[in-house]
Amino acid sequence: MELRSNVPTGPIEKRWEKHRFDLKLVNPANRRKSTVIVVGTGLAGGAASSTLGELGYNVHSFCYQDSARRAHSIAAQGGINAAKNYQGDGDNIYRLFYDTVKGGDFRARESNVYRLAEVSGNIIDQCTAQGVPFAREYSGLLDNRSFGGAQVSRTFYARGQTGQQLLLGAYQSLSRQVNAGTVKVHERHEMLDIIVVDGVARGIVTRDLVSGEIRPWLADCVVLATGGYGNVFYLSTNAKGCNTTATWRAHRLGAAFANPCFTQIHPTCIPVAGDYQSKLTLMSESLRNDGRVWVPKDPGDATKDPRTLADSARDYYLETRYPAFGNLVPRDIASRAAKKVCDEGRGVGPAVDGERRGVYLDFADSIKRLGKSKIQERYGNLFEMYERIAGENPYETPMRIYPASHYTMGGLWVDYNLMTTIPGLFAAGEANFSDHGANRLGASALMQGLADGYFVLPSTLAGYLAGFKGPRIADDHADVKAAVGRVNERLKRLISAPKPSRTPDSFHKELGRLVWDECGMSRTAEGLRKALERIPALREEFWNGVRVTGTGEELNQTLEKAGRVADFIELGELMCIDALNREESAGGHFREEHRTDDGEAKRNDEEFSYVAAWEHSGDLSKPTLNKEPLTFEYVKPSQRSYK
Amino acid sequence: MDRALTLRSTTVGIKAIMAVTGAVLFGFVVVHMLGNLQLWLGAAAMHDYAVSLRKIHGVLWIARAVLLTSVIAHAASAIALVRRNNAARPVAYKHARRDQATNYAARTMPLTGIVVALYIVYHILHLTLGVGVAAHDPQNPFNNVVHGFSDWRIAGVYIVANLLLSVHLFHGGYAWFNSLGLSNPRYAGMKRMFAVGLAGLITAGNVALPVSVLVGAVQPTQETFCSPELGPCAAPAVEPVR
Amino acid sequence: MSKKLNLTLHVWRQKGPTVAGDFVKYAANGIDDHMSFLEMLDVVNEGLIGKGDDPIAFDHDCREGICGSCGVMINGVAHGPRKATTACQLHMRVFHDGDEIWIEPWRAAAFPVIKDLVVNRGALDRIVQAGGYVSVRSGSAPDANSIAVSKNDADLAMDAAQCIGCGACVAACPNASASLFTSAKISHLSLLPQGGPEREDRVRRMVLQHDAELFGSCTQHGECEAACPKQISINFIARMNGDFIKTALTANSSLKSREGQ
């Protein structure tokens, strides 16, 4: 497979403009003759569908939720970055570009990142015009805050619900196009396969989740904006329904999957309370501004009331190890440090499966210093949320936190036009791999989703469609029938496993635990090999023993889950293969074998400054590795240091 | 006509019609009560009040027409909304829905509305037309009232009906602002006070009348009156004035 | 630490939209009181699948109270007994050992039951499609700071914009009215200058759509506000009413002609 990134040349600040000019346009009269399928209605999918509809294309949009407004972008709390420099603190496009490349530990494409920074300002303009109620100052102008350790205040926010407000903005635009008749939204429809005709993506096969109807949808091109695969860990901050099926089906048909081992762990989530736990809840990282992280020095103190432990019995491990940044070290470092102290047996909170996985985030000192009312003003809603879930009052006893899977930087490989290695198949938002490298900065996910949807895809898709000369096809085309047949066959296998004995969730939990242990916050060659031995066996057990009740011709949530778990098992294997291959530590990927003398992540730029784009070979355990070399013309790779 | 159609054909519009007609009727109830309080000023005052109402001839009929229209529009709107609202939940909760915020007044609006409507009919038959009242004397509204209220059953009907009316007026007075969109957050807390205050005052006045007759504080008068505005005078008094 | 609860559940089971449903009794034993309500249902469902029975279907997704997917009547109260809390964020510690819990789907003509506790809330989408947006093309927006918006208005707009579209207001309303939902969207946009030019058009079209979906009328009971997991104020309904009446009385024919669009 040849990876053609199609990155324009020339000075980086002119590349997008030049590229856009070079892309062909589609005559307005011809647009309505072009049909575009967009799977997913989150920030990327919703924004793309509405913009393409507005341009006059005939758009079909799909989501598994009961409404386009419920895509998981809605749960993002913190904010969205943009190089507006409204605060006059020296921000500009280049600085946002620089921070993002560096934050991604030099594993992203410079041109893509620059484009992202370039359109970031337009996103804020667009969303404000849509009526997104961003926070404002008393002057009536937009407020900003500094986020995730950034040295400039470039984050725009809407209380703690920025993702919700941005998504509703996109959803409203989408609704406007539905009203105008340019977009048709198909809710409660899950994409289960892609129709590829003569090597070109020409449609999808969906299952109507209410009636169970399997049917093909044909189009001139297909956009996957189906989010990340964080639920491979079973427990994550993703919504329960988030899945990799769309991206994985594309991979099985020839789309390269890039850097699957780059997953992000968020340090401040509410810890697991029991084996029944179904998901993890993230608490805004801003809590680390005033909370102090600690664990008991002596594992014997783990079950004691934390308030009774003297300062001398506490280990404020972030403050001692990283005196310069203290409790505000980046996400990956804070996460690994928490794992380390828990591995040492010093974790706190309830024991689940015999382990205590939690560290204290203590506000007692801040409350003493600033007063309870000040803390309440800053974090009141978060404290309330914690109390609701954990049943403890964080004003009185320290909060307990633990890292959780939060975002996946890896995804379908795409070129500069966001097209995958299957012509006509595009991937946007978290579903692609393009902009965050090995680690995503806070408040950048929303920015990327909207950049792809509002500004990038509408141009690049036109470029593709203008030159598109695919044959007219109908439902009776052999390739269409084959795709429908594949889906039916697979569903039948799920419903009629030879020895049904375990629920889909029990398989998912086992997979999640395994991948979390061996391919989570820190990885070793030994552990990854262990996982790679177990996963194929688990896959076999799954197809042999998954128990799905009911039929395919009705609303059947067990069947939905089973199909998603099946794909997660296959993806989990690829994640471990990729993690084993990448003999370095970069961003969210930390290999125990590759660290500096003082225990920090150590990159290997000489051998691994490339994107690992995996191609399905027919044997799930032996995918083919393709490498897209990464070159850095503007931001020279350097070691991250937070000591 | 288009504009009125939009009002009449939407839930928000129908509620606005109910609010406006409700306000008219609310206003009438206030004026009516103030007029009735003249019972305490004696029979002559009541008589003069009745005469003065007739003297502004056209106005009385216009007022009656407005009131009748309001009652009909109010009731018709209520019926339309109740039907619509019942249809909005054709399958009821099998395990009953539990109210979290609704007060007694809001919950019983249709019921108190029906009671008030029946009460109005009864009230007109009893005191305006004197149907079935042997001693009814159009020239002497004071005695008509006092004789009526001397019967504890009739007084009881008036007292109970007025208490229910107050419940109706309370929720009406409260919801009125919201239905017409006159809700400024700054004064939101005062809506309830306004509704309680006004409904309370009206009830206090209206209930005080039968009570004051029942306890004997107001006695029938022996005076006779004759004003042509109130119709033909009765036969001369049987007993001459002593 | 955690307590174990033994509960009796009465769950509404209904095979499909046109089939009659009824409550079915289940024992939920050994429920950890730290579980969320939906995790409790997960546990019951795992048991049902283990026995080869059809698990209870219910809508859910983010499980952190923001997507608006979940929502059932729990003992006659939308989203259950805890104020300002969605069903997914409700934890079992609000219940006691031995409790009976009745779980029923939202009920409204506009929300037909699909299966068990799952209902179709597409009517809410159609209300937004009727006009719940600002008509701005991608890429044509002026600089975000070119229009200053008073902080008060922006904050109030945000109060309204928080709606998660779960439908609890409809479920809790004695009249199955979606006035709170509709008014929250209308108010969010009309409070901001960006939403100003389409304000009259929007309120007319959205109210007409609300009615066309067979929702009931608002009678100011306040049940919606009490049930709303985001505590959206009933005052927004007043705002919608005011806007609507004003435009109904002053609308000209060109505005009216847009209603059918």
XYZ file of C-alpha atoms in Angstrom, chain B residues 78-186:
109
model
C -60.896 25.678 28.921
C -62.898 22.880 27.366
C -60.746 22.951 24.232
C -57.552 22.767 26.288
C -58.779 20.054 28.624
C -59.736 17.928 25.642
C -56.445 18.604 23.981
C -54.506 17.869 27.141
C -56.328 14.616 27.716
C -55.536 13.609 24.158
C -51.884 14.471 24.732
C -51.612 11.501 27.069
C -53.981 8.879 25.724
C -52.366 6.095 27.726
C -52.248 7.052 31.376
C -49.447 6.091 33.705
C -50.297 2.758 35.196
C -48.311 3.549 38.304
C -49.670 6.981 39.084
C -47.511 9.986 38.314
C -46.633 11.757 41.526
C -46.933 15.527 41.676
C -43.774 17.278 42.816
C -44.757 20.906 42.529
C -48.445 21.163 41.752
C -50.550 22.835 44.421
C -54.176 22.172 45.180
C -55.355 25.175 43.198
C -53.597 24.204 39.984
C -54.706 20.615 40.227
C -58.392 21.525 40.668
C -58.719 24.325 38.106
C -61.224 22.520 35.854
C -63.243 21.391 38.871
C -63.343 24.787 40.569
C -64.103 26.292 37.178
C -67.187 24.116 36.782
C -68.309 24.855 40.354
C -67.893 28.580 39.773
C -69.884 28.378 36.521
C -72.745 26.569 38.275
C -72.547 29.028 41.123
C -72.878 31.973 38.743
C -76.035 30.469 37.299
C -77.422 29.840 40.744
C -76.467 33.302 41.918
C -78.227 34.994 38.991
C -81.329 32.871 39.444
C -81.359 33.521 43.164
C -80.625 37.222 43.495
C -80.904 38.819 40.057
C -84.018 37.077 38.820
C -85.358 35.809 42.118
C -86.521 32.559 40.618
C -88.238 30.483 43.243
C -87.843 33.173 45.880
C -91.323 34.094 47.106
C -90.289 37.309 48.794
C -88.051 38.527 45.968
C -88.364 42.289 45.633
C -86.443 43.929 42.774
C -86.797 47.231 44.620
C -85.050 45.905 47.688
C -81.827 44.040 46.897
C -80.752 44.473 50.521
C -83.588 42.350 51.825
C -83.226 39.840 49.025
C -79.667 39.239 50.132
C -80.352 39.226 53.844
C -83.364 36.940 53.536
C -81.377 34.580 51.394
C -78.370 34.463 53.695
C -80.597 33.981 56.736
C -81.151 30.463 55.477
C -77.984 28.651 56.586
C -78.195 26.286 53.618
C -78.131 29.127 51.111
C -75.437 30.951 53.060
C -73.474 27.688 53.117
C -73.672 27.399 49.332
C -72.371 30.948 48.967
C -69.565 30.444 51.445
C -68.372 27.170 49.925
C -68.677 28.503 46.372
C -66.696 31.589 47.252
C -63.956 29.573 48.874
C -63.656 27.515 45.693
C -63.785 30.691 43.638
C -60.820 31.971 45.608
C -58.887 28.815 44.847
C -59.678 29.322 41.168
C -58.723 32.982 41.335
C -55.476 32.184 43.106
C -54.117 29.943 40.371
C -55.653 32.144 37.679
C -54.062 35.249 39.131
C -50.730 33.470 39.383
C -50.743 31.861 35.939
C -52.060 35.014 34.310
C -48.640 36.650 34.178
C -46.977 33.633 32.614
C -49.735 33.022 30.098
C -49.393 36.553 28.817
C -45.630 36.511 29.055
C -45.496 39.268 31.626
C -42.950 37.484 33.713
C -39.909 39.503 34.562
C -37.528 37.344 36.580
C -37.005 40.196 38.968
